[in-house]
CSV table of C-alpha atoms (C1' of nucleotides) in Angstrom, one decimal:
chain,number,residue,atom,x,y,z
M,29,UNK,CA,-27.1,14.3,20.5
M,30,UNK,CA,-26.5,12.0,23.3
M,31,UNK,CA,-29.0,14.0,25.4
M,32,UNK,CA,-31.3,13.6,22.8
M,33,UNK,CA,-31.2,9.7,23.2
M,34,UNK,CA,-31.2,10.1,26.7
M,35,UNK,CA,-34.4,12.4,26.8
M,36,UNK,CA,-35.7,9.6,24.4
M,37,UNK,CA,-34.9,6.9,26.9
M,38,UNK,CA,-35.9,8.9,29.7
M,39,UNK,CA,-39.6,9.7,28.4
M,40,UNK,CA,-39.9,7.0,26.3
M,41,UNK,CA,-38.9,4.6,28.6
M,42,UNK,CA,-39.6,7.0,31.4
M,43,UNK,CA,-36.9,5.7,33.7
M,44,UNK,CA,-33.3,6.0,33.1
M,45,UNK,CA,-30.4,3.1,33.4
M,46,UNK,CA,-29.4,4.3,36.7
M,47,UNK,CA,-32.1,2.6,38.6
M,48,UNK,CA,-30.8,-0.3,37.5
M,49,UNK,CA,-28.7,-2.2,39.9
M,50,UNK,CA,-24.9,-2.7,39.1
M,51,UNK,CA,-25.1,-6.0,38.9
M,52,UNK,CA,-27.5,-5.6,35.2
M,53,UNK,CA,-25.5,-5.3,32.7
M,54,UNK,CA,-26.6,-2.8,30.8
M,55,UNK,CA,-25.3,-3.5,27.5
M,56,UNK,CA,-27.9,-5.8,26.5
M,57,UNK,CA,-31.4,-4.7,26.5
M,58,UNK,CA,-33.8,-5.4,29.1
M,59,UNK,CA,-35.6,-8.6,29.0
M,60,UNK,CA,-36.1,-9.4,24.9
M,61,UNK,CA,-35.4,-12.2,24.0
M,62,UNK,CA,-32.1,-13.7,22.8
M,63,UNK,CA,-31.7,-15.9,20.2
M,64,UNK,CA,-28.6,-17.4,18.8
M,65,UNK,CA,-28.6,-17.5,15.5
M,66,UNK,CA,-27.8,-21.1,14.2
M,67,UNK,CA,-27.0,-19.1,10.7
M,68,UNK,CA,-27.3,-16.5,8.5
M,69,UNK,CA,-30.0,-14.5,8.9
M,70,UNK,CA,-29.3,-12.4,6.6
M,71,UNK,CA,-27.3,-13.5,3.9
M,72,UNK,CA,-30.3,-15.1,2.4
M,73,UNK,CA,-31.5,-12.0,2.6
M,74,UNK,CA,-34.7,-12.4,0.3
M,75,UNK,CA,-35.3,-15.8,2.5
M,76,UNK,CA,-35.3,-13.4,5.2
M,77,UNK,CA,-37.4,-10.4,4.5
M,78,UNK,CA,-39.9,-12.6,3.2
M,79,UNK,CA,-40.4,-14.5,6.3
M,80,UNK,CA,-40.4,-11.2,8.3
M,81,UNK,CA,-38.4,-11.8,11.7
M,82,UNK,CA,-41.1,-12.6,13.5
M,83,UNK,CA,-41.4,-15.9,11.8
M,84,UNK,CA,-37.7,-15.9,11.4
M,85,UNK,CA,-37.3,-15.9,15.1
M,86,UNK,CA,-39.9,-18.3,15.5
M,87,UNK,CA,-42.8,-16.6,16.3
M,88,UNK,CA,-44.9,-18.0,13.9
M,89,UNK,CA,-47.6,-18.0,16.1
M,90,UNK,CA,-48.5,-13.8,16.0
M,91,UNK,CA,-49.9,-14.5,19.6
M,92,UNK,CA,-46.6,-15.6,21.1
M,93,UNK,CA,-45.4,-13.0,23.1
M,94,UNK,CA,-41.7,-11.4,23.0
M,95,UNK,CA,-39.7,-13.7,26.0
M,96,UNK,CA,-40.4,-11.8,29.3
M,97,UNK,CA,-38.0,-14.4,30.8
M,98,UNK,CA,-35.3,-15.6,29.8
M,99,UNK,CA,-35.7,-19.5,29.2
M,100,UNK,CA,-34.0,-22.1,30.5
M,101,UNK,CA,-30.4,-22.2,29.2
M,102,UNK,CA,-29.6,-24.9,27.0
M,103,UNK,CA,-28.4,-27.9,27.7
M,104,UNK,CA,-24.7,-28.0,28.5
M,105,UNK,CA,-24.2,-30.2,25.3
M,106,UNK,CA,-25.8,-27.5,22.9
M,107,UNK,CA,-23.1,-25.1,24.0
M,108,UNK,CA,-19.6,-27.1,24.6
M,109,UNK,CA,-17.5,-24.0,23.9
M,110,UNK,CA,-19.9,-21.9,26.2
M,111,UNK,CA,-17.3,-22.3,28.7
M,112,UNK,CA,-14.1,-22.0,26.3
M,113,UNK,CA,-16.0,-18.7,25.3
M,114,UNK,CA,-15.8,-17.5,29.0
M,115,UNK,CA,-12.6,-18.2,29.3
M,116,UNK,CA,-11.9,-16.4,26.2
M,117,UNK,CA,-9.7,-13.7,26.9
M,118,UNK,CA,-10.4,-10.8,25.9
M,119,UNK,CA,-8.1,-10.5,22.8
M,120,UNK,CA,-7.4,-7.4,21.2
M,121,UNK,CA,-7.4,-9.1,17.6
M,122,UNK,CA,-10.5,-11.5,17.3
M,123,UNK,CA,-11.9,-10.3,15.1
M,124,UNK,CA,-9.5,-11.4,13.0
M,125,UNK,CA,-9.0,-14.7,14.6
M,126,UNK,CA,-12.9,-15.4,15.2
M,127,UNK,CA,-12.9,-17.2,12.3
M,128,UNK,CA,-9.8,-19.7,13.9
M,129,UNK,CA,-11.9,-20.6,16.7
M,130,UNK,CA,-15.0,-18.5,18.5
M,131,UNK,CA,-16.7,-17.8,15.1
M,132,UNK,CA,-15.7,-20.8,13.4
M,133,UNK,CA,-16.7,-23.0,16.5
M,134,UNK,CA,-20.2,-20.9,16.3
M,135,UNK,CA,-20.8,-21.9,13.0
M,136,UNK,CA,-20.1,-25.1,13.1
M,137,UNK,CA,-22.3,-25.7,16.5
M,138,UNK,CA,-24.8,-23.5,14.9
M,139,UNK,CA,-24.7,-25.9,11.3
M,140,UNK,CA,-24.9,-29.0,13.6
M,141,UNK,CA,-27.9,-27.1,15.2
M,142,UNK,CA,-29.5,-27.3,11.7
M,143,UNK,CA,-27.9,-30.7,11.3
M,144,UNK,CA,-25.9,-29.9,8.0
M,145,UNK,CA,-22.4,-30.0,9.0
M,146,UNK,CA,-20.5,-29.3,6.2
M,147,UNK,CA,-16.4,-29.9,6.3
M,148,UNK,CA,-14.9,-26.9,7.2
M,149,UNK,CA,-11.9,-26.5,5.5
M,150,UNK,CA,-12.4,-23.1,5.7
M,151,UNK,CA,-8.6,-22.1,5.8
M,152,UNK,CA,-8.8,-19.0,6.9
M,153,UNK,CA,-9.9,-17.0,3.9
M,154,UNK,CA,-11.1,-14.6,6.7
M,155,UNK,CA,-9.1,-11.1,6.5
M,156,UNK,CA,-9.5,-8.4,8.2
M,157,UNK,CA,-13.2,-7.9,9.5
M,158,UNK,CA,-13.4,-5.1,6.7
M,159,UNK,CA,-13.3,-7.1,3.7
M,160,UNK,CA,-15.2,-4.4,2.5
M,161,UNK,CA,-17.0,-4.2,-0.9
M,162,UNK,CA,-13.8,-4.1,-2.7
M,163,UNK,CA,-12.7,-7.6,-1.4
M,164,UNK,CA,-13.2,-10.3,-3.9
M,165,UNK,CA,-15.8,-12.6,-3.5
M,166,UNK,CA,-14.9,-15.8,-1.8
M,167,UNK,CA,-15.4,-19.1,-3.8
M,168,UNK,CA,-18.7,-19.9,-4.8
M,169,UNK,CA,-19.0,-22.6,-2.3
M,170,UNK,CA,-17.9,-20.8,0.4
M,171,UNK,CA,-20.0,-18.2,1.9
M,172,UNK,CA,-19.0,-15.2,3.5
M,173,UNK,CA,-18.2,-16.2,6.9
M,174,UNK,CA,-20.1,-14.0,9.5
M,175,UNK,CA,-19.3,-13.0,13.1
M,176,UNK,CA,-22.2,-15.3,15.2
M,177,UNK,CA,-25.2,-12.7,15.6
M,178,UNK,CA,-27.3,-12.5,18.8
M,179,UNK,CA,-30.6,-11.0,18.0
M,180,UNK,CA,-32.9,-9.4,21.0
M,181,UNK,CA,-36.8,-8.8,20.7
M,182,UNK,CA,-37.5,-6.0,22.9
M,183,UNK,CA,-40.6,-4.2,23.6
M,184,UNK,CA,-39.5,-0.5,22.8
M,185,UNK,CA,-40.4,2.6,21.8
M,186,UNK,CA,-37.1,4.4,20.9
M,187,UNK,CA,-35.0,1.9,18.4
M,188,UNK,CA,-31.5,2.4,19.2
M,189,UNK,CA,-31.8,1.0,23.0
M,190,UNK,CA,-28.8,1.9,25.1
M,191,UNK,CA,-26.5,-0.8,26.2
M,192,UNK,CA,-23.1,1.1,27.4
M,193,UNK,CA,-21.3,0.8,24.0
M,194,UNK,CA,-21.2,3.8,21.8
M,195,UNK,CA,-22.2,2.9,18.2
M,196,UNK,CA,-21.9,4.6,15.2
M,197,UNK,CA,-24.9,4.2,12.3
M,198,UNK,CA,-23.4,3.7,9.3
M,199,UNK,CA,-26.7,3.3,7.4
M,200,UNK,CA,-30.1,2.6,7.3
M,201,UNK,CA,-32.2,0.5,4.5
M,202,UNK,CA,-35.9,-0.1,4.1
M,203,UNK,CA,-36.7,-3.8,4.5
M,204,UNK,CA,-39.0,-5.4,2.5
M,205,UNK,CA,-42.5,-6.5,3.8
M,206,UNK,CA,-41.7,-3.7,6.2
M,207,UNK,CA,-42.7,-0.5,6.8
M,208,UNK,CA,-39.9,0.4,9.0
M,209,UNK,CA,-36.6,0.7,8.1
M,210,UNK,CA,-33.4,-1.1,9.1
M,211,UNK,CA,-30.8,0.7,10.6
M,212,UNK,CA,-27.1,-0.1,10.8
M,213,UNK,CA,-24.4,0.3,13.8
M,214,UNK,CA,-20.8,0.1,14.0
M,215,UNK,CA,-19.4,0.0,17.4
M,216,UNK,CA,-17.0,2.9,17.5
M,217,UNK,CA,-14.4,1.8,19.5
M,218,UNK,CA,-11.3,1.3,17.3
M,219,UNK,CA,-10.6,-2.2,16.7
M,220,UNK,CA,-14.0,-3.6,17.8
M,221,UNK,CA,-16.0,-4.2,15.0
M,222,UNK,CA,-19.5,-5.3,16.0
M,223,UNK,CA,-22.1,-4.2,14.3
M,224,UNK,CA,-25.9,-4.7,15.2
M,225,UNK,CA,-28.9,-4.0,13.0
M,226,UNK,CA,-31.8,-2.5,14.3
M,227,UNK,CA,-35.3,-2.8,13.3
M,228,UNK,CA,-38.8,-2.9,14.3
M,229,UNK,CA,-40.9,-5.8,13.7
M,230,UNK,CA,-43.3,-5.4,10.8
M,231,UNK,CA,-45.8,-7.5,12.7
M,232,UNK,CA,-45.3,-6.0,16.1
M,233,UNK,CA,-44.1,-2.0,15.3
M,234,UNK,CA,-43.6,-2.1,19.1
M,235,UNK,CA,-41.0,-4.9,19.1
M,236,UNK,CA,-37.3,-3.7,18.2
M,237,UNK,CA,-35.4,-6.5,16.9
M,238,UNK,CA,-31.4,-5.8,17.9
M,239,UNK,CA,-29.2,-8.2,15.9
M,240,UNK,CA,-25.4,-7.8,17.2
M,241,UNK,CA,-22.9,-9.3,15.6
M,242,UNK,CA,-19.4,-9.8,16.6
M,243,UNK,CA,-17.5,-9.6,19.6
M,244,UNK,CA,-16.3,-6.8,21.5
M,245,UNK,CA,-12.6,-6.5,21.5
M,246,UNK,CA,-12.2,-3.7,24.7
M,247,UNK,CA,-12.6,-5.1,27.9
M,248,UNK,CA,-15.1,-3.0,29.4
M,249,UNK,CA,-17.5,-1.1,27.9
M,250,UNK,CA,-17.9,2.8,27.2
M,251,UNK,CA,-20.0,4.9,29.2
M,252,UNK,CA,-22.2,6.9,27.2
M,253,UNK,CA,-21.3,9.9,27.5
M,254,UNK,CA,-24.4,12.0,29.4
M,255,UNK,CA,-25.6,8.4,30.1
M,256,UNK,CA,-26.3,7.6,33.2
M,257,UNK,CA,-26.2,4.0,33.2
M,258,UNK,CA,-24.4,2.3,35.6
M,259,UNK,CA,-22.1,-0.3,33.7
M,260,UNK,CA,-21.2,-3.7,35.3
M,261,UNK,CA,-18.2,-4.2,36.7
M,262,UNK,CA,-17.6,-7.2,35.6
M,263,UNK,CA,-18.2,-10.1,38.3
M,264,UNK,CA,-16.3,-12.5,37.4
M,265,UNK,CA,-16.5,-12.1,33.4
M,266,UNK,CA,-19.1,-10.7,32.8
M,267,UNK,CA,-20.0,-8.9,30.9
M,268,UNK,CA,-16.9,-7.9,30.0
M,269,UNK,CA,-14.4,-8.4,27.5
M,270,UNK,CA,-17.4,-9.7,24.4
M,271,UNK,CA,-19.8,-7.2,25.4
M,272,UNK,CA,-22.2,-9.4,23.1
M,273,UNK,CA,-20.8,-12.9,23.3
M,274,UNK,CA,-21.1,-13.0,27.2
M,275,UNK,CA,-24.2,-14.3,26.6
M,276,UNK,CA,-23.0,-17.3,25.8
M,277,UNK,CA,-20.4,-17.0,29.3
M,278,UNK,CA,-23.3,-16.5,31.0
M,279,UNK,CA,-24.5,-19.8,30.5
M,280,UNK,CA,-21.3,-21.1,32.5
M,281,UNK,CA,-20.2,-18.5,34.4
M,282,UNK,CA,-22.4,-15.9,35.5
M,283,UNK,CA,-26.8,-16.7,35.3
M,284,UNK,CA,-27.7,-13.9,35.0
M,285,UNK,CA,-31.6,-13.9,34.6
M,286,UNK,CA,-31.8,-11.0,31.7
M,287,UNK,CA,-29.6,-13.1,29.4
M,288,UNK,CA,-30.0,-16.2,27.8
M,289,UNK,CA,-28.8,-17.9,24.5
M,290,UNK,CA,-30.9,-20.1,22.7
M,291,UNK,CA,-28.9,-22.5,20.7
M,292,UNK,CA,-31.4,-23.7,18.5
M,293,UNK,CA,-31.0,-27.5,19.4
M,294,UNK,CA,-32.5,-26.5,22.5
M,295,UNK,CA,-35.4,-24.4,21.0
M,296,UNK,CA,-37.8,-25.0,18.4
M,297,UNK,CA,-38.0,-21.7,17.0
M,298,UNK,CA,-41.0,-22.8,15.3
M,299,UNK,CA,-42.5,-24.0,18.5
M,300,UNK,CA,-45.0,-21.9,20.5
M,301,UNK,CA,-45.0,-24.2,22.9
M,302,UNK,CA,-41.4,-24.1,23.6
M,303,UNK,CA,-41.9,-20.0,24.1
M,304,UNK,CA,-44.7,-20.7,26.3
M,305,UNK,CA,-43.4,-23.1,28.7
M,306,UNK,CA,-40.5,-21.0,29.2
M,307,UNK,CA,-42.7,-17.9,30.0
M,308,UNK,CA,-44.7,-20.3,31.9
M,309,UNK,CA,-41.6,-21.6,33.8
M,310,UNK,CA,-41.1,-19.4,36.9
M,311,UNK,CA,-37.6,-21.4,37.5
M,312,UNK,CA,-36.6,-18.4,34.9
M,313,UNK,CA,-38.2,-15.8,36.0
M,314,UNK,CA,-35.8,-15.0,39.2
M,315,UNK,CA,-37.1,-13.3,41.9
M,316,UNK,CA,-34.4,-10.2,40.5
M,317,UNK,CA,-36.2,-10.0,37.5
M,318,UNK,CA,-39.2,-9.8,38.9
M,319,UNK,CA,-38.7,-7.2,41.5
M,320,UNK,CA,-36.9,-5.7,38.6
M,321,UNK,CA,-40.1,-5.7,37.1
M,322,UNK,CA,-41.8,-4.1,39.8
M,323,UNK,CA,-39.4,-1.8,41.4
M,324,UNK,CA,-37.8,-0.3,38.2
M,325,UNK,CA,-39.8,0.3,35.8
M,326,UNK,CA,-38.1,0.6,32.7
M,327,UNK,CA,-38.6,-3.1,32.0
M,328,UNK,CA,-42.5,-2.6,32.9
M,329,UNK,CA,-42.0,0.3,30.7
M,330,UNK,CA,-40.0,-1.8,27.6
M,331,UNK,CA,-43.0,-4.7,28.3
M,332,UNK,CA,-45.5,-3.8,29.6
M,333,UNK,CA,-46.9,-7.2,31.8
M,334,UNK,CA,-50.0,-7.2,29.2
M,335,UNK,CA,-48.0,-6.9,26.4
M,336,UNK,CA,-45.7,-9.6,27.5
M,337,UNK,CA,-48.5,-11.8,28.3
M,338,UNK,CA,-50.5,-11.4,24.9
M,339,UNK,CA,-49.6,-9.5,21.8
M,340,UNK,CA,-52.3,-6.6,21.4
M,341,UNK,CA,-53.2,-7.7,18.5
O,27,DC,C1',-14.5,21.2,16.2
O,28,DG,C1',-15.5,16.6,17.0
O,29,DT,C1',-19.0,13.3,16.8
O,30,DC,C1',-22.9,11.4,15.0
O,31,DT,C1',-26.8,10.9,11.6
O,32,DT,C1',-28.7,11.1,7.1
O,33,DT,C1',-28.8,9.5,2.6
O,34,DG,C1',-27.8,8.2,-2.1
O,35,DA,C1',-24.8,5.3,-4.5
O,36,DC,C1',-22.5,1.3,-4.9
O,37,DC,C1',-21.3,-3.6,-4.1
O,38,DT,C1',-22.5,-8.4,-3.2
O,39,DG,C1',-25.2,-12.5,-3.1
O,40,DC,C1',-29.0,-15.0,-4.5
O,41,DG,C1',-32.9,-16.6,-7.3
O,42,DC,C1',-35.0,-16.8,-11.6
V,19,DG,C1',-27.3,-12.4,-17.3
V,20,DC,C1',-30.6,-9.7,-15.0
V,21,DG,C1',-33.1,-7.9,-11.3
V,22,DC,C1',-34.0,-7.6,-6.5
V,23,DA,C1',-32.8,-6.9,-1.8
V,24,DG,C1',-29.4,-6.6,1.9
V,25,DG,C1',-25.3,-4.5,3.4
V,26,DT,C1',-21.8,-0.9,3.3
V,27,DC,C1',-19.4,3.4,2.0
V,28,DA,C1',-18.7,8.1,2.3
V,29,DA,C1',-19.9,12.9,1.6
V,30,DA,C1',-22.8,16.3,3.6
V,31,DG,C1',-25.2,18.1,7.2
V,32,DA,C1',-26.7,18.6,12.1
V,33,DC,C1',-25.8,19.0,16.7
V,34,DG,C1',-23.6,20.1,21.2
DNA sequence: CGTCTTTGACCTGCGC
DNA sequence: GCGCAGGTCAAAGACG
């Protein structure tokens, strides 16, 4: 099984995650971009499929290209817990307190990102991270809270991109407007419950959109097993204890030029422009990156420089 | 045998 | 209330 992925990755990709250096964390993809999601993309889920993610990301514009660097990270102000987040250590349990203060802080930075800050007065209706189907639904006004979700474009051919946790698919859907279908993973370490969702772009079949959500609750990840990606060692927190959320860290502690968050104050998602001048802005594409580009070439082989450039269309 | 995928059924939330 | 679509469960099967 694993070797089948890793033959996948290995022709598909044509190089493996051992050419990487040690320093790339290899638990998020490649060069895609990231996007914080102010909200919920998915509880509306009828909003959602009918704006197809392309236009949910913001690529309204079917000629934007997937990120080939990362932009510039936010504003210090768009992300005042950024820093708390590094220093969040890396506690067995928070899933169940992410609601206290990582998750409930991300929801409320990402509702002031869409400028409706509601009171929270959540109260901690959040259980355990399985509420399951049998959990009763929460009050009417009160949505379901969700762990924050960090979604990656990346050009791909195989879906499930390795990223040195072990997941577990719990399920796959077909997604409206979509020919491709929607797959479902559960990180299978006990006690960590992110998930991600992974689907193909109906716009862009070669663009696999990777939604994680949650944070990793074992400090390092798991070597895949046959895998021969070389995991980070964590310089200095990262990546680390989240796995997913280090994104976020990265912003404060560790720039790493494959990861970026995008709090959505600081992009207009509907803005070409914005994506543009970011691909535009060499400041972001570091000189790593770009030999990365060169001298491995699994990221050549993820996006190709044409395809990054211009959507073949 | 353990792990993972597949897949149909079920649950939940939302709009009409 | 109903229907639709997303999300999850869990049994069965595949694979190494």
């Amino acid at each position: 099984m694993e070797r089948k992925r890793e033959e996948a990755m290995e022709t598909e990709n044509s190089t493996g995650f051992s050419s990487f250096p040690d320093q790339i964390p290899t638990n998020y993809p490649f060069s895609g971009g990231l996007f914080d999601f102010p909200g919920d993309i998915s509880g509306a889920g009828k909003t959602s499929s009918s704006m197809g993610f392309m236009e949910l990301l913001g690529f309204q514009d079917p000629t934007t290209p997937v990120f080939d660097f990362p932009p510039p990270p936010p504003p210090a102000t768009s992300l005042p817990e950024s820093s708390d987040m590094g220093n969040l250590p890396a506690t067995p349990n928070s899933s169940s307190i992410s609601s206290s203060s990582t998750e409930a802080a991300n929801e409320e930075q990402a509702k002031v990102a869409e400028g409706e800050v509601e009171e929270e007065g959540v109260g901690g209706g959040e259980q355990e991270e399985k509420t399951k189907k049998q959990s009763k639904p929460k009050k009417k006004t009160q949505k379901r809270e969700r762990e924050p979700r960090y979604a990656f474009m990346t050009k791909s051919e195989v879906d499930h991109l390795e990223d040195g946790y072990r997941w577990r698919k719990y399920g796959q859907k077909a997604v409206k407007n979509s020919p491709f279908p929607r797959s479902y993973y559960r990180c299978t370490s006990a006690m960590c419950g992110v998930k991600k969702r992974v689907e193909r772009s109906s716009e862009d079949p070669t663009i696999v959109v990777t939604t994680y959500e949650g944070q990793h609750t074992h400090p390092s990840p798991v070597v895949p097993r046959g895998s021969s990606a070389v995991l980070p060692r964590d310089p200095g927190g990262f990546p680390n204890s989240a796995g997913v959320l280090p994104m976020q860290t990265t912003q404060s502690h560790y720039q790493h030029p494959y990861f970026f968050s995008l709090p959505s104050p600081s992009l207009n998602y509907s803005s070409g422009a914005s994506t543009a001048s970011f691909l535009r802005d060499r400041r972001y594409c570091t000189t790593s990156s770009a030999s990365l580009l060169r001298d491995h070439g699994l990221l050549q082989d993820i996006l190709p420089s044409d395809v990054r450039k211009e959507e073949p269309k």
